[in-house]
Amino acid sequence: MTKPCIICVAITGSVPRKEDNPAVPITVSEQIESTHEAFEAGASIAHCHVRNDDQTPTSDPEKFAALKEGLEKHCPGMIVQLSTGGRSGAGQARGGMLSLRPDMASLSVGSNNFPTRVYENPPDLVDWLASEMIKHEVKPEIEAFDLSHILQAAKMHADGRIKDTPYVQFVMGVKNAMPADRDVFDFYIKTVHRLFGQDANWCAAGIGANQIVLNEWAISSGGHARTGLEDNVRIDRNTLAPSNAALVKRAVEMCEKYERPVATWAEARDILGLRAA
Ligand SMILES: [Zn+2]
């Protein structure tokens, strides 16, 4: 049987604002409602950032706690993945929410350029975030903005800084970082299988108009798919996406096209080796 496809919904991110698309959920209650719709549409992972009331990004553990609690209540079983990304804070503030013991957290293991700045992930901070994830039994999702990040994850796994087989997300289409390049994408898959085994799971995210492109590449190649308003606010070139759920639905339709069953939350937990909800 074909491997079920896990759909991750990146609901908010740290960049898009209401002015870009009024459907971007900003407050915790908006985030819970938007995630609930996406969960019903087929998403089994919620990738979460939190915002201040003025929409600026924050890493405030209290906001993360309120969101996590709401999601666990309203989307029972759904995998909660909190971002330790660097646009919302600096240094160890980026990992202050890991003691909440979410199922998963994102982990960047190297630096690269972003549209207007350097995305700085110094080695000592990466190691500290990874150690906090081990301490609190949080499964990392490795955000690979570059090939070197996949090899770095392998090194960290080999020497025990990452506990289980790394689950890598290929991120493509961020301005000034890796574009959506099919040959590179295929080499990423090959590298993951060479380093982590033929059964190793991986996923992919594309930014902006690349979102649907990466959904199609991942779903047709046996990977898992990320969608959501964090990465892309449009449903097509001229139309804003009405909701996170609408983007999830588009990924579900892509799974139908390639005859990939959409993973339930229980299947997703099993595939990723996560504790039962
Ligand atoms: Zn994110």
PDB file of C-alpha atoms and ligand atoms in Angstrom:
ATOM      1  CA  MET A   1       0.000   0.000   0.000  1.00  0.00           C
ATOM      2  CA  THR A   2       1.135   3.535  -0.722  1.00  0.00           C
ATOM      3  CA  LYS A   3       2.479   5.391   2.281  1.00  0.00           C
ATOM      4  CA  PRO A   4      -0.041   7.873   3.690  1.00  0.00           C
ATOM      5  CA  CYS A   5       0.928  11.503   3.216  1.00  0.00           C
ATOM      6  CA  ILE A   6       1.188  13.685   6.303  1.00  0.00           C
ATOM      7  CA  ILE A   7      -0.117  17.182   5.677  1.00  0.00           C
ATOM      8  CA  CYS A   8       1.379  19.876   7.867  1.00  0.00           C
ATOM      9  CA  VAL A   9      -0.343  23.235   8.079  1.00  0.00           C
ATOM     10  CA  ALA A  10       1.874  26.222   8.874  1.00  0.00           C
ATOM     11  CA  ILE A  11      -0.869  28.480  10.119  1.00  0.00           C
ATOM     12  CA  THR A  12       0.704  31.868  10.861  1.00  0.00           C
ATOM     13  CA  GLY A  13       4.477  32.199  10.563  1.00  0.00           C
ATOM     14  CA  SER A  14       6.242  35.379  11.528  1.00  0.00           C
ATOM     15  CA  VAL A  15       5.897  37.364   8.296  1.00  0.00           C
ATOM     16  CA  PRO A  16       2.393  37.567   6.750  1.00  0.00           C
ATOM     17  CA  ARG A  17       0.002  40.103   8.279  1.00  0.00           C
ATOM     18  CA  LYS A  18      -3.707  40.853   8.061  1.00  0.00           C
ATOM     19  CA  GLU A  19      -2.873  43.466   5.417  1.00  0.00           C
ATOM     20  CA  ASP A  20      -1.487  40.668   3.221  1.00  0.00           C
ATOM     21  CA  ASN A  21      -4.422  38.358   3.821  1.00  0.00           C
ATOM     22  CA  PRO A  22      -7.129  38.933   6.442  1.00  0.00           C
ATOM     23  CA  ALA A  23      -7.363  35.147   6.920  1.00  0.00           C
ATOM     24  CA  VAL A  24      -3.915  34.981   8.571  1.00  0.00           C
ATOM     25  CA  PRO A  25      -4.715  33.997  12.175  1.00  0.00           C
ATOM     26  CA  ILE A  26      -2.962  36.311  14.632  1.00  0.00           C
ATOM     27  CA  THR A  27      -4.600  35.985  18.040  1.00  0.00           C
ATOM     28  CA  VAL A  28      -4.504  32.655  19.830  1.00  0.00           C
ATOM     29  CA  SER A  29      -8.271  32.221  19.433  1.00  0.00           C
ATOM     30  CA  GLU A  30      -8.037  32.923  15.685  1.00  0.00           C
ATOM     31  CA  GLN A  31      -5.183  30.429  15.477  1.00  0.00           C
ATOM     32  CA  ILE A  32      -7.198  27.718  17.234  1.00  0.00           C
ATOM     33  CA  GLU A  33     -10.203  28.273  14.982  1.00  0.00           C
ATOM     34  CA  SER A  34      -8.125  28.314  11.798  1.00  0.00           C
ATOM     35  CA  THR A  35      -6.216  25.174  12.838  1.00  0.00           C
ATOM     36  CA  HIS A  36      -9.428  23.372  13.704  1.00  0.00           C
ATOM     37  CA  GLU A  37     -10.766  23.959  10.185  1.00  0.00           C
ATOM     38  CA  ALA A  38      -7.455  22.807   8.709  1.00  0.00           C
ATOM     39  CA  PHE A  39      -7.477  19.708  10.930  1.00  0.00           C
ATOM     40  CA  GLU A  40     -10.969  18.820   9.703  1.00  0.00           C
ATOM     41  CA  ALA A  41      -9.765  19.334   6.123  1.00  0.00           C
ATOM     42  CA  GLY A  42      -6.966  16.775   6.604  1.00  0.00           C
ATOM     43  CA  ALA A  43      -3.947  18.378   8.258  1.00  0.00           C
ATOM     44  CA  SER A  44      -2.350  16.298  11.020  1.00  0.00           C
ATOM     45  CA  ILE A  45       0.523  18.597  12.052  1.00  0.00           C
ATOM     46  CA  ALA A  46       0.076  22.231  13.096  1.00  0.00           C
ATOM     47  CA  HIS A  47       3.303  24.222  12.701  1.00  0.00           C
ATOM     48  CA  CYS A  48       2.906  27.212  14.989  1.00  0.00           C
ATOM     49  CA  HIS A  49       4.371  30.630  15.606  1.00  0.00           C
ATOM     50  CA  VAL A  50       2.798  33.168  17.952  1.00  0.00           C
ATOM     51  CA  ARG A  51       2.306  36.912  17.554  1.00  0.00           C
ATOM     52  CA  ASN A  52       1.886  39.977  19.717  1.00  0.00           C
ATOM     53  CA  ASP A  53      -1.369  41.921  19.483  1.00  0.00           C
ATOM     54  CA  ASP A  54       0.274  44.324  17.004  1.00  0.00           C
ATOM     55  CA  GLN A  55       1.048  41.284  14.769  1.00  0.00           C
ATOM     56  CA  THR A  56       4.806  41.377  15.395  1.00  0.00           C
ATOM     57  CA  PRO A  57       6.356  37.945  16.033  1.00  0.00           C
ATOM     58  CA  THR A  58       7.238  36.794  19.536  1.00  0.00           C
ATOM     59  CA  SER A  59       8.570  33.645  21.232  1.00  0.00           C
ATOM     60  CA  ASP A  60       6.547  34.301  24.396  1.00  0.00           C
ATOM     61  CA  PRO A  61       6.174  30.900  26.135  1.00  0.00           C
ATOM     62  CA  GLU A  62       2.858  31.999  27.683  1.00  0.00           C
ATOM     63  CA  LYS A  63       1.332  32.584  24.253  1.00  0.00           C
ATOM     64  CA  PHE A  64       2.684  29.245  23.059  1.00  0.00           C
ATOM     65  CA  ALA A  65       1.227  27.573  26.144  1.00  0.00           C
ATOM     66  CA  ALA A  66      -2.226  29.038  25.507  1.00  0.00           C
ATOM     67  CA  LEU A  67      -2.113  27.966  21.860  1.00  0.00           C
ATOM     68  CA  LYS A  68      -0.884  24.454  22.657  1.00  0.00           C
ATOM     69  CA  GLU A  69      -3.586  24.000  25.272  1.00  0.00           C
ATOM     70  CA  GLY A  70      -6.299  25.217  22.881  1.00  0.00           C
ATOM     71  CA  LEU A  71      -5.118  22.975  20.067  1.00  0.00           C
ATOM     72  CA  GLU A  72      -4.967  19.925  22.304  1.00  0.00           C
ATOM     73  CA  LYS A  73      -8.507  20.647  23.420  1.00  0.00           C
ATOM     74  CA  HIS A  74     -10.100  21.495  20.061  1.00  0.00           C
ATOM     75  CA  CYS A  75      -7.995  19.325  17.716  1.00  0.00           C
ATOM     76  CA  PRO A  76      -7.467  16.165  19.793  1.00  0.00           C
ATOM     77  CA  GLY A  77      -4.711  13.969  18.377  1.00  0.00           C
ATOM     78  CA  MET A  78      -3.274  16.620  16.083  1.00  0.00           C
ATOM     79  CA  ILE A  79       0.514  16.933  16.274  1.00  0.00           C
ATOM     80  CA  VAL A  80       1.575  20.280  17.715  1.00  0.00           C
ATOM     81  CA  GLN A  81       4.859  21.592  16.323  1.00  0.00           C
ATOM     82  CA  LEU A  82       6.210  24.847  17.752  1.00  0.00           C
ATOM     83  CA  SER A  83       8.675  26.997  15.847  1.00  0.00           C
ATOM     84  CA  THR A  84      12.074  27.847  17.281  1.00  0.00           C
ATOM     85  CA  GLY A  85      12.721  29.998  14.203  1.00  0.00           C
ATOM     86  CA  GLY A  86      14.725  33.141  14.536  1.00  0.00           C
ATOM     87  CA  ARG A  87      12.440  35.949  13.442  1.00  0.00           C
ATOM     88  CA  SER A  88      10.627  36.081  16.753  1.00  0.00           C
ATOM     89  CA  GLY A  89      13.481  36.285  19.187  1.00  0.00           C
ATOM     90  CA  ALA A  90      17.185  35.931  19.677  1.00  0.00           C
ATOM     91  CA  GLY A  91      19.413  33.439  21.416  1.00  0.00           C
ATOM     92  CA  GLN A  92      17.924  31.068  23.940  1.00  0.00           C
ATOM     93  CA  ALA A  93      14.618  32.998  23.945  1.00  0.00           C
ATOM     94  CA  ARG A  94      13.918  31.025  20.764  1.00  0.00           C
ATOM     95  CA  GLY A  95      13.666  27.813  22.800  1.00  0.00           C
ATOM     96  CA  GLY A  96      11.856  29.072  25.883  1.00  0.00           C
ATOM     97  CA  MET A  97       8.711  27.162  24.887  1.00  0.00           C
ATOM     98  CA  LEU A  98      10.387  23.736  24.635  1.00  0.00           C
ATOM     99  CA  SER A  99       9.725  23.013  28.307  1.00  0.00           C
ATOM    100  CA  LEU A 100       6.019  22.927  27.349  1.00  0.00           C
ATOM    101  CA  ARG A 101       6.905  19.567  25.789  1.00  0.00           C
ATOM    102  CA  PRO A 102       5.142  19.968  22.438  1.00  0.00           C
ATOM    103  CA  ASP A 103       5.160  16.870  20.206  1.00  0.00           C
ATOM    104  CA  MET A 104       7.602  18.524  17.838  1.00  0.00           C
ATOM    105  CA  ALA A 105       9.583  21.703  17.267  1.00  0.00           C
ATOM    106  CA  SER A 106      11.351  23.055  14.230  1.00  0.00           C
ATOM    107  CA  LEU A 107      15.154  23.104  14.364  1.00  0.00           C
ATOM    108  CA  SER A 108      17.447  24.956  11.994  1.00  0.00           C
ATOM    109  CA  VAL A 109      20.965  23.544  12.090  1.00  0.00           C
ATOM    110  CA  GLY A 110      22.792  26.092   9.943  1.00  0.00           C
ATOM    111  CA  SER A 111      22.648  29.648   8.673  1.00  0.00           C
ATOM    112  CA  ASN A 112      21.612  31.091   5.336  1.00  0.00           C
ATOM    113  CA  ASN A 113      20.233  34.264   3.818  1.00  0.00           C
ATOM    114  CA  PHE A 114      16.608  35.328   4.090  1.00  0.00           C
ATOM    115  CA  PRO A 115      14.933  37.980   1.906  1.00  0.00           C
ATOM    116  CA  THR A 116      16.326  40.960   3.824  1.00  0.00           C
ATOM    117  CA  ARG A 117      18.714  39.526   6.408  1.00  0.00           C
ATOM    118  CA  VAL A 118      20.931  36.685   7.505  1.00  0.00           C
ATOM    119  CA  TYR A 119      19.113  33.805   9.178  1.00  0.00           C
ATOM    120  CA  GLU A 120      21.612  33.268  11.955  1.00  0.00           C
ATOM    121  CA  ASN A 121      21.861  29.872  13.612  1.00  0.00           C
ATOM    122  CA  PRO A 122      25.201  29.801  15.407  1.00  0.00           C
ATOM    123  CA  PRO A 123      26.528  26.345  16.384  1.00  0.00           C
ATOM    124  CA  ASP A 124      26.255  26.847  20.152  1.00  0.00           C
ATOM    125  CA  LEU A 125      22.612  27.924  19.885  1.00  0.00           C
ATOM    126  CA  VAL A 126      21.761  25.004  17.570  1.00  0.00           C
ATOM    127  CA  ASP A 127      23.354  22.601  20.053  1.00  0.00           C
ATOM    128  CA  TRP A 128      21.483  24.168  22.969  1.00  0.00           C
ATOM    129  CA  LEU A 129      18.122  23.969  21.166  1.00  0.00           C
ATOM    130  CA  ALA A 130      18.813  20.338  20.217  1.00  0.00           C
ATOM    131  CA  SER A 131      19.743  19.471  23.815  1.00  0.00           C
ATOM    132  CA  GLU A 132      16.561  21.100  25.143  1.00  0.00           C
ATOM    133  CA  MET A 133      14.556  19.000  22.668  1.00  0.00           C
ATOM    134  CA  ILE A 134      16.187  15.816  23.985  1.00  0.00           C
ATOM    135  CA  LYS A 135      15.638  16.939  27.575  1.00  0.00           C
ATOM    136  CA  HIS A 136      11.929  17.623  27.049  1.00  0.00           C
ATOM    137  CA  GLU A 137      11.320  14.725  24.600  1.00  0.00           C
ATOM    138  CA  VAL A 138      10.424  16.999  21.700  1.00  0.00           C
ATOM    139  CA  LYS A 139      10.952  15.575  18.207  1.00  0.00           C
ATOM    140  CA  PRO A 140      12.847  18.016  16.027  1.00  0.00           C
ATOM    141  CA  GLU A 141      11.912  18.735  12.436  1.00  0.00           C
ATOM    142  CA  ILE A 142      15.089  19.777  10.656  1.00  0.00           C
ATOM    143  CA  GLU A 143      14.484  22.806   8.440  1.00  0.00           C
ATOM    144  CA  ALA A 144      16.838  22.295   5.498  1.00  0.00           C
ATOM    145  CA  PHE A 145      17.322  25.569   3.652  1.00  0.00           C
ATOM    146  CA  ASP A 146      20.461  24.103   2.113  1.00  0.00           C
ATOM    147  CA  LEU A 147      22.067  20.724   1.379  1.00  0.00           C
ATOM    148  CA  SER A 148      24.637  21.291   4.135  1.00  0.00           C
ATOM    149  CA  HIS A 149      21.806  21.341   6.697  1.00  0.00           C
ATOM    150  CA  ILE A 150      20.899  17.744   5.849  1.00  0.00           C
ATOM    151  CA  LEU A 151      24.503  16.623   6.299  1.00  0.00           C
ATOM    152  CA  GLN A 152      24.789  18.594   9.530  1.00  0.00           C
ATOM    153  CA  ALA A 153      21.664  16.828  10.832  1.00  0.00           C
ATOM    154  CA  ALA A 154      23.313  13.499  10.000  1.00  0.00           C
ATOM    155  CA  LYS A 155      26.416  14.496  11.936  1.00  0.00           C
ATOM    156  CA  MET A 156      24.330  15.590  14.932  1.00  0.00           C
ATOM    157  CA  HIS A 157      22.424  12.312  14.803  1.00  0.00           C
ATOM    158  CA  ALA A 158      25.659  10.292  14.606  1.00  0.00           C
ATOM    159  CA  ASP A 159      27.117  11.956  17.694  1.00  0.00           C
ATOM    160  CA  GLY A 160      23.899  11.892  19.699  1.00  0.00           C
ATOM    161  CA  ARG A 161      22.850  15.541  19.555  1.00  0.00           C
ATOM    162  CA  ILE A 162      19.717  14.442  17.678  1.00  0.00           C
ATOM    163  CA  LYS A 163      18.161  11.335  19.160  1.00  0.00           C
ATOM    164  CA  ASP A 164      16.037   9.688  16.475  1.00  0.00           C
ATOM    165  CA  THR A 165      16.460   9.506  12.709  1.00  0.00           C
ATOM    166  CA  PRO A 166      16.236  13.139  11.594  1.00  0.00           C
ATOM    167  CA  TYR A 167      12.956  14.157   9.989  1.00  0.00           C
ATOM    168  CA  VAL A 168      13.984  16.708   7.383  1.00  0.00           C
ATOM    169  CA  GLN A 169      11.889  19.431   5.784  1.00  0.00           C
ATOM    170  CA  PHE A 170      13.242  20.715   2.468  1.00  0.00           C
ATOM    171  CA  VAL A 171      12.441  24.420   2.296  1.00  0.00           C
ATOM    172  CA  MET A 172      12.611  25.898  -1.195  1.00  0.00           C
ATOM    173  CA  GLY A 173      11.767  29.244  -2.693  1.00  0.00           C
ATOM    174  CA  VAL A 174      12.814  31.580   0.120  1.00  0.00           C
ATOM    175  CA  LYS A 175      14.241  34.658  -1.592  1.00  0.00           C
ATOM    176  CA  ASN A 176      18.066  34.673  -1.435  1.00  0.00           C
ATOM    177  CA  ALA A 177      18.140  31.035  -0.242  1.00  0.00           C
ATOM    178  CA  MET A 178      17.613  27.749  -2.164  1.00  0.00           C
ATOM    179  CA  PRO A 179      15.119  28.180  -5.029  1.00  0.00           C
ATOM    180  CA  ALA A 180      12.640  25.496  -6.076  1.00  0.00           C
ATOM    181  CA  ASP A 181      15.050  23.513  -8.235  1.00  0.00           C
ATOM    182  CA  ARG A 182      13.978  20.021  -9.274  1.00  0.00           C
ATOM    183  CA  ASP A 183      17.476  18.577  -9.614  1.00  0.00           C
ATOM    184  CA  VAL A 184      18.415  19.813  -6.142  1.00  0.00           C
ATOM    185  CA  PHE A 185      15.147  18.474  -4.758  1.00  0.00           C
ATOM    186  CA  ASP A 186      15.854  15.027  -6.206  1.00  0.00           C
ATOM    187  CA  PHE A 187      19.362  15.132  -4.777  1.00  0.00           C
ATOM    188  CA  TYR A 188      17.956  16.088  -1.353  1.00  0.00           C
ATOM    189  CA  ILE A 189      15.780  12.948  -1.447  1.00  0.00           C
ATOM    190  CA  LYS A 190      18.702  10.818  -2.557  1.00  0.00           C
ATOM    191  CA  THR A 191      20.846  12.250   0.259  1.00  0.00           C
ATOM    192  CA  VAL A 192      18.177  11.626   2.911  1.00  0.00           C
ATOM    193  CA  HIS A 193      17.875   8.011   1.774  1.00  0.00           C
ATOM    194  CA  ARG A 194      21.636   7.521   1.626  1.00  0.00           C
ATOM    195  CA  LEU A 195      22.179   8.947   5.107  1.00  0.00           C
ATOM    196  CA  PHE A 196      19.041   7.814   6.935  1.00  0.00           C
ATOM    197  CA  GLY A 197      17.863   4.747   5.019  1.00  0.00           C
ATOM    198  CA  GLN A 198      15.345   3.987   2.291  1.00  0.00           C
ATOM    199  CA  ASP A 199      12.467   4.175   4.765  1.00  0.00           C
ATOM    200  CA  ALA A 200      13.401   7.606   6.091  1.00  0.00           C
ATOM    201  CA  ASN A 201      10.561  10.099   6.031  1.00  0.00           C
ATOM    202  CA  TRP A 202      10.981  13.632   4.756  1.00  0.00           C
ATOM    203  CA  CYS A 203       8.772  16.545   3.866  1.00  0.00           C
ATOM    204  CA  ALA A 204       8.896  19.660   1.748  1.00  0.00           C
ATOM    205  CA  ALA A 205       7.680  23.248   1.822  1.00  0.00           C
ATOM    206  CA  GLY A 206       7.639  25.820  -0.975  1.00  0.00           C
ATOM    207  CA  ILE A 207       7.273  29.542  -0.455  1.00  0.00           C
ATOM    208  CA  GLY A 208       4.739  31.677  -2.340  1.00  0.00           C
ATOM    209  CA  ALA A 209       3.800  30.295  -5.754  1.00  0.00           C
ATOM    210  CA  ASN A 210       6.264  27.444  -5.099  1.00  0.00           C
ATOM    211  CA  GLN A 211       3.972  25.999  -2.430  1.00  0.00           C
ATOM    212  CA  ILE A 212       1.834  24.026  -4.853  1.00  0.00           C
ATOM    213  CA  VAL A 213       4.915  23.053  -6.858  1.00  0.00           C
ATOM    214  CA  LEU A 214       6.614  21.567  -3.791  1.00  0.00           C
ATOM    215  CA  ASN A 215       3.340  19.931  -2.708  1.00  0.00           C
ATOM    216  CA  GLU A 216       3.214  18.156  -6.059  1.00  0.00           C
ATOM    217  CA  TRP A 217       6.892  17.160  -6.050  1.00  0.00           C
ATOM    218  CA  ALA A 218       6.685  15.808  -2.490  1.00  0.00           C
ATOM    219  CA  ILE A 219       3.376  13.988  -2.838  1.00  0.00           C
ATOM    220  CA  SER A 220       4.381  12.354  -6.120  1.00  0.00           C
ATOM    221  CA  SER A 221       7.789  11.310  -4.705  1.00  0.00           C
ATOM    222  CA  GLY A 222       6.597   9.661  -1.487  1.00  0.00           C
ATOM    223  CA  GLY A 223       7.298  12.563   0.864  1.00  0.00           C
ATOM    224  CA  HIS A 224       5.085  14.523   3.207  1.00  0.00           C
ATOM    225  CA  ALA A 225       3.715  17.955   2.418  1.00  0.00           C
ATOM    226  CA  ARG A 226       3.503  21.339   4.117  1.00  0.00           C
ATOM    227  CA  THR A 227       1.031  24.031   3.247  1.00  0.00           C
ATOM    228  CA  GLY A 228      -0.556  27.000   5.006  1.00  0.00           C
ATOM    229  CA  LEU A 229      -0.620  30.775   5.108  1.00  0.00           C
ATOM    230  CA  GLU A 230       2.839  31.057   6.699  1.00  0.00           C
ATOM    231  CA  ASP A 231       4.417  30.085   3.392  1.00  0.00           C
ATOM    232  CA  ASN A 232       1.873  31.402   0.914  1.00  0.00           C
ATOM    233  CA  VAL A 233      -1.173  33.677   1.163  1.00  0.00           C
ATOM    234  CA  ARG A 234      -2.656  32.965  -2.291  1.00  0.00           C
ATOM    235  CA  ILE A 235      -4.743  30.120  -3.640  1.00  0.00           C
ATOM    236  CA  ASP A 236      -3.836  31.116  -7.198  1.00  0.00           C
ATOM    237  CA  ARG A 237      -1.942  33.952  -8.828  1.00  0.00           C
ATOM    238  CA  ASN A 238      -4.800  36.445  -8.456  1.00  0.00           C
ATOM    239  CA  THR A 239      -6.765  35.204  -5.459  1.00  0.00           C
ATOM    240  CA  LEU A 240      -6.020  35.305  -1.756  1.00  0.00           C
ATOM    241  CA  ALA A 241      -6.490  31.982   0.015  1.00  0.00           C
ATOM    242  CA  PRO A 242      -9.699  32.214   2.048  1.00  0.00           C
ATOM    243  CA  SER A 243      -8.254  30.120   4.893  1.00  0.00           C
ATOM    244  CA  ASN A 244      -5.581  27.675   5.967  1.00  0.00           C
ATOM    245  CA  ALA A 245      -8.169  24.951   5.393  1.00  0.00           C
ATOM    246  CA  ALA A 246      -8.504  25.944   1.728  1.00  0.00           C
ATOM    247  CA  LEU A 247      -4.767  25.387   1.256  1.00  0.00           C
ATOM    248  CA  VAL A 248      -4.985  22.038   3.070  1.00  0.00           C
ATOM    249  CA  LYS A 249      -7.842  21.044   0.772  1.00  0.00           C
ATOM    250  CA  ARG A 250      -5.670  21.835  -2.224  1.00  0.00           C
ATOM    251  CA  ALA A 251      -2.957  19.507  -0.847  1.00  0.00           C
ATOM    252  CA  VAL A 252      -5.570  16.807  -0.167  1.00  0.00           C
ATOM    253  CA  GLU A 253      -6.689  17.044  -3.808  1.00  0.00           C
ATOM    254  CA  MET A 254      -3.078  16.659  -4.880  1.00  0.00           C
ATOM    255  CA  CYS A 255      -2.871  13.476  -2.773  1.00  0.00           C
ATOM    256  CA  GLU A 256      -5.967  12.169  -4.575  1.00  0.00           C
ATOM    257  CA  LYS A 257      -4.332  12.913  -7.913  1.00  0.00           C
ATOM    258  CA  TYR A 258      -1.318  10.774  -6.977  1.00  0.00           C
ATOM    259  CA  GLU A 259      -3.337   8.151  -5.084  1.00  0.00           C
ATOM    260  CA  ARG A 260      -1.687   8.908  -1.743  1.00  0.00           C
ATOM    261  CA  PRO A 261      -4.022   8.389   1.188  1.00  0.00           C
ATOM    262  CA  VAL A 262      -3.973  11.381   3.547  1.00  0.00           C
ATOM    263  CA  ALA A 263      -2.532  10.358   6.939  1.00  0.00           C
ATOM    264  CA  THR A 264      -4.848  10.568   9.919  1.00  0.00           C
ATOM    265  CA  TRP A 265      -3.332  12.034  13.065  1.00  0.00           C
ATOM    266  CA  ALA A 266      -2.886   8.505  14.436  1.00  0.00           C
ATOM    267  CA  GLU A 267      -1.081   7.361  11.272  1.00  0.00           C
ATOM    268  CA  ALA A 268       1.050  10.508  11.315  1.00  0.00           C
ATOM    269  CA  ARG A 269       2.073   9.852  14.931  1.00  0.00           C
ATOM    270  CA  ASP A 270       2.942   6.284  14.025  1.00  0.00           C
ATOM    271  CA  ILE A 271       4.967   7.267  10.938  1.00  0.00           C
ATOM    272  CA  LEU A 272       6.926   9.874  12.917  1.00  0.00           C
ATOM    273  CA  GLY A 273       7.415   7.687  15.979  1.00  0.00           C
ATOM    274  CA  LEU A 274       5.607  10.121  18.273  1.00  0.00           C
ATOM    275  CA  ARG A 275       3.910   9.308  21.535  1.00  0.00           C
ATOM    276  CA  ALA A 276       0.181   8.621  21.341  1.00  0.00           C
ATOM    277  CA  ALA A 277      -1.990  11.656  21.949  1.00  0.00           C
TER     278      ALA A 277
HETATM  279 ZN    ZN B   1       7.582  28.525  10.675  1.00  0.00          ZN
END
